[in-house]
Coordinates of C-alpha atoms in Angstrom, one line a residue:
X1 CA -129.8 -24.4 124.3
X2 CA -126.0 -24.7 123.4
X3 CA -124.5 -27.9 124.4
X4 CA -122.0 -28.8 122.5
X5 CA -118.6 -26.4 123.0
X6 CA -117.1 -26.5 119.5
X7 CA -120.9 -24.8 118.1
X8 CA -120.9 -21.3 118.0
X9 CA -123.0 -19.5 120.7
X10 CA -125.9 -18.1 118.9
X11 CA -127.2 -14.7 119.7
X12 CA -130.0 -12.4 118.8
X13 CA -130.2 -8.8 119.9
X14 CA -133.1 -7.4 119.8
X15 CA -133.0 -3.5 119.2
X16 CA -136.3 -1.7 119.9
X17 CA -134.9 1.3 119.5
X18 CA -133.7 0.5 115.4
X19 CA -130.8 1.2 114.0
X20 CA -130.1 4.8 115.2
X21 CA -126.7 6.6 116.5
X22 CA -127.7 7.5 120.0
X23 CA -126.0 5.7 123.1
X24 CA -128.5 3.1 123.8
X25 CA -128.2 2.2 120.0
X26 CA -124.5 2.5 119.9
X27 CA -124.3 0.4 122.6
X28 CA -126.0 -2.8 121.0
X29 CA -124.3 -2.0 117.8
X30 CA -120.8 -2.9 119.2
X31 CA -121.3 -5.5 120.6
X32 CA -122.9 -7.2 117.2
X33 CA -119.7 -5.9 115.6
X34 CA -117.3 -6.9 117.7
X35 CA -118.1 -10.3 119.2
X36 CA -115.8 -12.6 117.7
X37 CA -117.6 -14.1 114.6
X38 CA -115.8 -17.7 115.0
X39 CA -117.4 -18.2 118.5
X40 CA -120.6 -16.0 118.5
X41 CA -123.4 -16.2 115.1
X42 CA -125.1 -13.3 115.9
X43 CA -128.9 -12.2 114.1
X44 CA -129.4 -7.7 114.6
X45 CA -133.4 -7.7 115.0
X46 CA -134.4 -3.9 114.8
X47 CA -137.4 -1.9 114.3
X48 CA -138.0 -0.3 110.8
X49 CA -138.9 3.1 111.8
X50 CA -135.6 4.2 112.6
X51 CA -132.6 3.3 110.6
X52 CA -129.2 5.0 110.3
X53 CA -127.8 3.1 106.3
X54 CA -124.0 3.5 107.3
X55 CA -125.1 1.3 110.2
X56 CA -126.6 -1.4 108.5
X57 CA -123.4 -1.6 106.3
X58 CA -120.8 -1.4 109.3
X59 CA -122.7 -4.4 110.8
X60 CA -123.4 -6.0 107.6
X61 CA -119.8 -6.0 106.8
X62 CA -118.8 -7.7 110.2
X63 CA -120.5 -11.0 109.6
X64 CA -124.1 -9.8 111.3
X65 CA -127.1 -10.7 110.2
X66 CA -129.9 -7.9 109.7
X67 CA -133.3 -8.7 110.4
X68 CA -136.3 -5.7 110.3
X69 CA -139.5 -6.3 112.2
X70 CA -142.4 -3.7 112.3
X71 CA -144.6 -2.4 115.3
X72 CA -147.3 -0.5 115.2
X73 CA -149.5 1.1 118.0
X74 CA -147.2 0.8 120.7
X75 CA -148.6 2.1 124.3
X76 CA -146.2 2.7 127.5
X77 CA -147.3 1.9 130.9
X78 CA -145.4 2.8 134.3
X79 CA -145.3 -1.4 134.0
X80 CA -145.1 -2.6 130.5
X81 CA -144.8 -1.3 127.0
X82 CA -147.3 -3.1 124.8
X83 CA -147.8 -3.2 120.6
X84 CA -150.9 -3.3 118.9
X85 CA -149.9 -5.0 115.8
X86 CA -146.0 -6.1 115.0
X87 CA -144.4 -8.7 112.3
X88 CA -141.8 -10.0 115.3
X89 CA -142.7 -13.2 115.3
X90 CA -143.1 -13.5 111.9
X91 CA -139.7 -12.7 111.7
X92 CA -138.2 -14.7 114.5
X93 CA -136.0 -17.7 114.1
X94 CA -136.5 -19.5 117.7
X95 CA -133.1 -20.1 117.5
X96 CA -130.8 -18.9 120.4
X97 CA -128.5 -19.5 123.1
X98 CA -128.6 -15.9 124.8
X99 CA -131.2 -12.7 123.8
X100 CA -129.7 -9.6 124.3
X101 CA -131.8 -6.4 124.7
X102 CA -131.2 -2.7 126.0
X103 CA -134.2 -1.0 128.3
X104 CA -135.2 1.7 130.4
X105 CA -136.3 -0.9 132.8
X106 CA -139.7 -1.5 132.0
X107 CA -140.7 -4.8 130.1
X108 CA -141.3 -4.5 126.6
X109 CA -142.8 -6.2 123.8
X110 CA -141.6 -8.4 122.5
X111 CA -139.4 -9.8 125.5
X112 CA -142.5 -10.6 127.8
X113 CA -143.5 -13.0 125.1
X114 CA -139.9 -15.0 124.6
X115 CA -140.0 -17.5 127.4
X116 CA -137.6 -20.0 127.1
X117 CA -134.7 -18.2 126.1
X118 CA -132.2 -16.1 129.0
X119 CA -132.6 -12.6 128.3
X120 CA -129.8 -10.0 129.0
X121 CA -131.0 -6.5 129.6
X122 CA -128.8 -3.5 129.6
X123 CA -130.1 -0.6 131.1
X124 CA -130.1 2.7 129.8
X125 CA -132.7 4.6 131.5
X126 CA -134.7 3.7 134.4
X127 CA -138.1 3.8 134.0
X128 CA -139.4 1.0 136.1
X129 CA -137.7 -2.5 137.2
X130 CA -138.2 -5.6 135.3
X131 CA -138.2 -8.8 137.4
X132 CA -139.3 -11.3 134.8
X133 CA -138.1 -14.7 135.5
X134 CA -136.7 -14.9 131.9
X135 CA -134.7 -11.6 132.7
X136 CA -131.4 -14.1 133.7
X137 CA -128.3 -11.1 134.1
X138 CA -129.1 -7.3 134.0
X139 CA -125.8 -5.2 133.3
X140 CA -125.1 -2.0 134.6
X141 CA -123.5 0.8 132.8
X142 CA -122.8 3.0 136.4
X143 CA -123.2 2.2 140.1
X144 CA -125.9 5.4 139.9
X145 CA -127.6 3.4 137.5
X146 CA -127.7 -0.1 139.9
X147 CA -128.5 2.2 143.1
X148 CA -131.4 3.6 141.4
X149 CA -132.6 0.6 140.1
X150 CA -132.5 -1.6 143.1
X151 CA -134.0 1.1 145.0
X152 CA -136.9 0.8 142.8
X153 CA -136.9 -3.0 143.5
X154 CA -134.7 -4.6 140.9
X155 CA -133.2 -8.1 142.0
X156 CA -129.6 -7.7 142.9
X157 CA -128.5 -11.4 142.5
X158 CA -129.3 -10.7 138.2
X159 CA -126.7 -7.1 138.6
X160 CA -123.6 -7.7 136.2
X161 CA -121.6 -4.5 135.8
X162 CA -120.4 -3.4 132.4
X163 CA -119.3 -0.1 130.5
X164 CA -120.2 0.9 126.6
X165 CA -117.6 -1.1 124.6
X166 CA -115.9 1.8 122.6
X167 CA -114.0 1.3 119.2
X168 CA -113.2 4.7 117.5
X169 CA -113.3 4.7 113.6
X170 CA -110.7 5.9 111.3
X171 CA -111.9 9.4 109.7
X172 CA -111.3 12.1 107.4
X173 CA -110.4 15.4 109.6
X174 CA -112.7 18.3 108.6
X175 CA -111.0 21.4 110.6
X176 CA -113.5 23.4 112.3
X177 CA -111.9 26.1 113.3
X178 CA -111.0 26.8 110.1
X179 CA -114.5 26.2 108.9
X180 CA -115.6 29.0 111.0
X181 CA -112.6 31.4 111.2
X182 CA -111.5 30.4 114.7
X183 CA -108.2 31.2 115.4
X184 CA -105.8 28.6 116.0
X185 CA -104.5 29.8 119.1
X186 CA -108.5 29.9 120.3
X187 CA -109.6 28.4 123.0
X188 CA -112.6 26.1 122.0
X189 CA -115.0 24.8 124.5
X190 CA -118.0 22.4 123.0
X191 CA -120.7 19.3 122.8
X192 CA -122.4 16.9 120.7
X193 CA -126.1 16.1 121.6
X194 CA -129.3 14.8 119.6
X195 CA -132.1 17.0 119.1
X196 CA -134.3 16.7 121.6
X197 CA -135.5 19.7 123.7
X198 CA -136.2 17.0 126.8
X199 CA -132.9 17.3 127.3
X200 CA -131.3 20.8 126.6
X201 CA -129.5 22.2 129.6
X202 CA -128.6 26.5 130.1
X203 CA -125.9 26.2 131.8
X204 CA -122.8 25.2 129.2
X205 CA -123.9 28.5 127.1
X206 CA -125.0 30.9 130.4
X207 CA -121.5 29.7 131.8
X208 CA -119.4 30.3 128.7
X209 CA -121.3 33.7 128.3
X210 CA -119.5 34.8 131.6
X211 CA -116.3 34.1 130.5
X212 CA -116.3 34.9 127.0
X213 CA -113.9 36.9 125.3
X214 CA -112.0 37.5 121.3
X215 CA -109.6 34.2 122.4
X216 CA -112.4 31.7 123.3
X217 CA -115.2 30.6 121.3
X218 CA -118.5 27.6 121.6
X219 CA -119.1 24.7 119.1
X220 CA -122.5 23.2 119.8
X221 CA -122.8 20.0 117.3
X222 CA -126.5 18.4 117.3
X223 CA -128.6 19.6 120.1
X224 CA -132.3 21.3 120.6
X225 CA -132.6 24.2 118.7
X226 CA -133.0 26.0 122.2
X227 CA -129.0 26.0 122.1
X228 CA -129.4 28.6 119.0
X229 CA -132.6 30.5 121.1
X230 CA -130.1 31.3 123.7
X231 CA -127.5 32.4 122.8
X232 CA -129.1 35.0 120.4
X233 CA -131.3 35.7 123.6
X234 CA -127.5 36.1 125.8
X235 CA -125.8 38.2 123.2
X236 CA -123.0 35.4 122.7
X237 CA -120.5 36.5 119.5
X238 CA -118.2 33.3 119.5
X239 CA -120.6 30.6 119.4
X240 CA -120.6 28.3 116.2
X241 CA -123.4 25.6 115.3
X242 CA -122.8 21.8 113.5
X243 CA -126.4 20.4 112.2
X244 CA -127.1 17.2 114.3
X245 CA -125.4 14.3 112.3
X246 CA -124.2 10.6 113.0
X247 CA -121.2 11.2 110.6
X248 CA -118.0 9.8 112.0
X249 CA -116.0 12.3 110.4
X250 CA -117.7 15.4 111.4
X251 CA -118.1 13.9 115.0
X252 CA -114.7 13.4 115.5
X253 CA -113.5 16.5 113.4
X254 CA -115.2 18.5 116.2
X255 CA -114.1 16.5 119.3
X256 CA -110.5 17.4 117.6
X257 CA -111.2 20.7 117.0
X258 CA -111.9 21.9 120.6
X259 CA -110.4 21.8 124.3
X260 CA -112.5 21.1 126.5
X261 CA -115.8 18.9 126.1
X262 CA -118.8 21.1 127.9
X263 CA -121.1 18.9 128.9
X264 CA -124.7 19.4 129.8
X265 CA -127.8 17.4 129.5
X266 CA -131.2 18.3 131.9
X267 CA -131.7 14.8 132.8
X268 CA -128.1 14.0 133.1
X269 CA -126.5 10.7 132.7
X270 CA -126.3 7.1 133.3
X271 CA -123.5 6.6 131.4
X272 CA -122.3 8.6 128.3
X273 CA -120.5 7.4 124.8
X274 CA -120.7 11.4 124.2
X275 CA -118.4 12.1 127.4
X276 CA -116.1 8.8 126.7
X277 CA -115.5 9.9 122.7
X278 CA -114.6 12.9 124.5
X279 CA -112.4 10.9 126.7
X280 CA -110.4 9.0 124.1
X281 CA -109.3 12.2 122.3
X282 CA -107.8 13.7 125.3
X283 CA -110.3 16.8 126.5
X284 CA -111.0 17.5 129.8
X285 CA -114.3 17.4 130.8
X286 CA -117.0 20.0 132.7
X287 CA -119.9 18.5 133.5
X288 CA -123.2 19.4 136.2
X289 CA -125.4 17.7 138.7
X290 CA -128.8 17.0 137.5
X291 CA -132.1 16.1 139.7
X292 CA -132.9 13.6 137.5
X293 CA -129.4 11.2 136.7
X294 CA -125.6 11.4 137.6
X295 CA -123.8 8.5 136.3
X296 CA -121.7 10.9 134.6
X297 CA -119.5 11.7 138.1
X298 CA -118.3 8.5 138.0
X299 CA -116.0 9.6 134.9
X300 CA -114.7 12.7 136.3
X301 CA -111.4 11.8 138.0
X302 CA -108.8 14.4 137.7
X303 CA -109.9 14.9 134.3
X304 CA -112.2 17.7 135.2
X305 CA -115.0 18.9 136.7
X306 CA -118.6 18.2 137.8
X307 CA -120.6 21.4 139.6
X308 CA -123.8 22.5 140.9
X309 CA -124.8 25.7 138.7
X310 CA -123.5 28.2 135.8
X311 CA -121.5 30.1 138.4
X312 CA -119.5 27.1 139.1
X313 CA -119.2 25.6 135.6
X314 CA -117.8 29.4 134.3
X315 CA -115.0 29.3 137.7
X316 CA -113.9 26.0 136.2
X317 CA -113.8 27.3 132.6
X318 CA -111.3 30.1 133.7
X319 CA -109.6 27.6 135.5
X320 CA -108.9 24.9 132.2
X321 CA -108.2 27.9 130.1
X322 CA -106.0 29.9 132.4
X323 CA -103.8 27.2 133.5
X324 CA -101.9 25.1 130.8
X325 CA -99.8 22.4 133.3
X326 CA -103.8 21.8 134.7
X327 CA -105.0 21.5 131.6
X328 CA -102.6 18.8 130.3
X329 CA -102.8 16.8 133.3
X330 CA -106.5 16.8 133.0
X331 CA -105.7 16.2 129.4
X332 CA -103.7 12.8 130.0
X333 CA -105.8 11.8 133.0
X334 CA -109.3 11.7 130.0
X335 CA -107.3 9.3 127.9
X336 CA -106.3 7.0 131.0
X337 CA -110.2 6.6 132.0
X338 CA -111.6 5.8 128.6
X339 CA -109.0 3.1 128.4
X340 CA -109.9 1.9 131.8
X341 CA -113.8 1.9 131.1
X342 CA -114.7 1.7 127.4
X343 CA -111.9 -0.2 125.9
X344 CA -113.5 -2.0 123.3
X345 CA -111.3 -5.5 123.7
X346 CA -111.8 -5.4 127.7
X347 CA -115.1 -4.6 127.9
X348 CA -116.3 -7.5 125.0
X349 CA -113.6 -10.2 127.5
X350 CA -116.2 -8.5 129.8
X351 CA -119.5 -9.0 128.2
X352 CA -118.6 -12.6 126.7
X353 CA -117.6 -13.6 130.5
X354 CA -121.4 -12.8 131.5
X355 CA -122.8 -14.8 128.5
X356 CA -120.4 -17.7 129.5
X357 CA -122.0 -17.7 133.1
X358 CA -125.7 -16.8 131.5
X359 CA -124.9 -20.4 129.2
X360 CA -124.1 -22.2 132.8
X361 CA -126.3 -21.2 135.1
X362 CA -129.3 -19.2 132.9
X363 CA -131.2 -18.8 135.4
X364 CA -129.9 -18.5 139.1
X365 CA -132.0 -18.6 142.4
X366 CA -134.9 -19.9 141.1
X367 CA -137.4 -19.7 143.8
X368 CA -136.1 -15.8 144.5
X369 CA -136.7 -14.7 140.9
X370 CA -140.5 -16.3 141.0
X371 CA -140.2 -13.8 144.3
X372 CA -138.5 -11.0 143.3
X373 CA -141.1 -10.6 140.1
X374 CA -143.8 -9.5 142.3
X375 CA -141.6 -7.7 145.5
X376 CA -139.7 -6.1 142.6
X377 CA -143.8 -4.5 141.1
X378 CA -145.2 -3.8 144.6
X379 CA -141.6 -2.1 145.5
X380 CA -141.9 0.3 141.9
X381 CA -145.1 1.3 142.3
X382 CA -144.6 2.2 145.8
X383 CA -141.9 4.3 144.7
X384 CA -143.8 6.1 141.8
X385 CA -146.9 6.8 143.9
X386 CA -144.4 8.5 146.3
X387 CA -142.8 10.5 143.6
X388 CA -146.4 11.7 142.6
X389 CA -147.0 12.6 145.9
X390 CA -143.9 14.2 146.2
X391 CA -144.6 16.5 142.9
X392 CA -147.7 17.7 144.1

C-alpha cells in the first residue's frame, strides 16, 4: 500500500468488458484519461475480445498504460461469474494502491481472486450484490441504482455516490439533415443506441408515428434492427437510419442535428452517458418508465419528460414541437443538469475524494463486512427465488 504522500497513487482498472464504446466502458475509460497523471500512474487491464482502436490511442495518448488479458470459457451464475482458462495473472503486476472495476453486481473473475488489494466497484447493472470483504467502496451512478441494490442486500456503509464523468470531444460536424434531405426548418426528434434487440423499445417510433407530419422527421443512430422492422411495419415516411458507430463525429453530428433526444430503452436505465451527451448539447429530453430500471427520471428536471406509454410520449411530442418558449426553457434547463451531474472536472474532484478515503480507511467496519458477505447472499437469493415465484 501507498505510504509515502509525494508517490503517485497507483491504480489498475480492470475492464472486463474490453475496450468498447458503450456506458459501462465509457465510464472506466474517463476516468483512466482524466485522473491527473502527476498524482495517479494508472495500468488499463482489458479483455481482448472486444476492442474499439481509437480507444486504445485516446488512452494511450494520456499517459495510460494498456495491458490485454485473455478469458476463455466464462460461465455466469445468479452468484458469481467464473473463467475456464484466462492469462490475468499472467499479466498482472501486484502492484497497486486502489483496483477499480465496473459490475452488474455479481463477483467476477478475476476480482474474487485479488485479496489484498481495496477494490472499487461501480455498478452498472444489477444483477446480484457483491459483499466481498475486499469490495472496500461501491459507487452509485443513481439513487434507483443504490435502492435496488440494497434491497437485494448490498452493504450500505461501502455506498459512495458518483455520476459518469463526461468530457465531450472536439469533432468535425457532418450535417444530417442535409445528408438526408431534411429540411432545415424540420423538426427532428432522435436516439443513439447499440445493437442489441434486449433492449429495443416501440414506443419512440409508435409515438412519433402519431404525430408525424411533412415538418417533422426520426433519426435512429445504432440500435436493433427491430427499429428498421417497425417502422416499415407502421408506414412511417420521415424516418432516417445511421449504422451503429462509436465515431465521435457522427455521434455528435446527430445529437446537433435534431431537437429533441427520444429516448427509449426496454430495460430502462440506471444512469445514461446517451441521455447526458444529449444533455450537454442542449435537447430536451422524452423518456418512459420501464419495469425493469428507472435511473433515468432522476435526469428529467424541467428539461422534459418521462411517461407511462406511446400515448403519452406522442402528447409530449406535440407539446416540445408546438410550443417554442417551452422548448427553450427545457433547452437551457438540459445544459444546466449535465453540468450539475457529469462535469468531467467535478465528478474526477469526486471520484479522487473516494480513493483518498479508500487509501485511509480501505476497509471500514470490519466485523460487519465479514457479516454482511453472507446476510448480503442469503438476502439475494431470497429475493431471486421470489422473483421466480413471482414470474410463474
Amino acid at each position: 500500500m501507498q505510504n509515502n504522500t509525494s508517490e503517485k497513487i497507483r491504480l489498475a482498472i480492470i475492464a472486463s468488458g474490453g475496450l468498447a464504446s458503450a456506458g459501462t466502458q465509457k465510464f472506466l475509460q474517463m476516468i483512466a484519461i482524466n485522473l491527473p497523471k502527476d498524482k495517479y500512474s494508472v495500468d488499463f487491464y482489458y479483455t481482448a475480445d472486444n476492442k474499439d482502436d481509437s480507444k486504445a490511442k485516446l488512452l494511450e495518448e494520456n499517459g495510460v498504460k494498456l495491458i490485454e488479458f485473455h478469458v476463455d470459457g466464462v460461465k455466469n451464475h445468479f452468484y458469481k461469474s467464473t473463467a475456464a482458462k484466462s492469462d490475468f495473472f499472467d499479466k498482472w503486476e501486484k502492484k497497486y494502491d486502489i483496483v477499480q472495476i465496473a459490475t452488474c453486481g455479481i463477483s467476477g473473475y478475476p476480482i474474487y481472486k485479488i485479496k489484498n488489494i481495496p477494490v472499487v466497484d461501480s455498478l452498472h447493472y444489477i444483477s446480484g450484490v457483491n459483499n466481498d470483504y475486499n469490495i472496500s467502496r461501491v459507487m452509485q451512478i443513481s439513487e434507483f441504482s443504490q435502492n435496488m441494490w440494497l434491497k437485494r442486500g448490498g452493504d450500505k456503509s461501502r455506498c459512495v455516490m458518483v455520476s459518469h464523468p463526461m468530457k465531450m470531444e472536439n469533432f468535425e460536424f457532418i450535417d444530417f439533415r442535409k445528408k438526408f434531405g431534411i429540411s432545415e426548418d424540420a423538426f427532428v426528434y432522435g436516439f443513439h443506441q447499440r445493437n442489441s434487440d434486449q433492449i429495443f423499445s416501440d414506443i419512440p417510433l409508435k409515438a412519433f408515428k402519431k404525430i408525424e407530419t411533412d415538418k417533422n422527421a426520426f433519426i435512429v443512430c445504432g440500435g436493433s434492427k427491430l427499429y428498421k422492422k417497425q417502422a416499415k411495419d407502421l408506414g412511417i415516411k420521415n424516418v432516417y437510419f445511421i449504422d451503429y458507430t462509436s465515431d465521435t463525429n457522427i455521434l455528435y453530428s446527430f445529437l446537433k442535428s435534431i431537437d429533441v433526444y427520444a429516448h427509449g430503452r426496454k430495460d430502462g436505465e440506471l444512469n445514461s452517458t446517451a441521455i447526458a451527451e444529449a444533455l450537454y448539447f442542449s435537447k430536451p429530453v422524452i423518456t418512459h418508465y420501464s419495469t425493469a430500471f428507472n435511473g433515468q427520471a432522476e435526469v428529467i428536471q424541467g428539461n422534459g419528460f418521462i411517461v407511462n406509454n406511446a400515448d403519452e410520449y406522442a402528447e409530449k411530442m406535440k407539446k416540445l414541437e408546438s410550443d417554442k418558449d417551452f422548448y427553450e426553457e427545457c433547452s437551457k434547463a438540459s445544459k444546466k443538469i449535465f453540468y450539475e451531474k457529469y462535469d468531467v472536472n467535478s465528478q474526477l474532484e469526486n471520484i479522487m475524494h473516494i480513493y483518498d478515503g479508500v487509501l485511509q480507511n480501505p476497509y471500514p467496519h470490519k466485523i460487519h463486512r465479514y457479516i454482511s458477505k453472507y446476510t448480503g447472499f442469503i438476502r439475494n437469493t431470497l429475493y431471486l427465488v421470489k422473483t421466480k415465484l413471482l414470474r410463474k
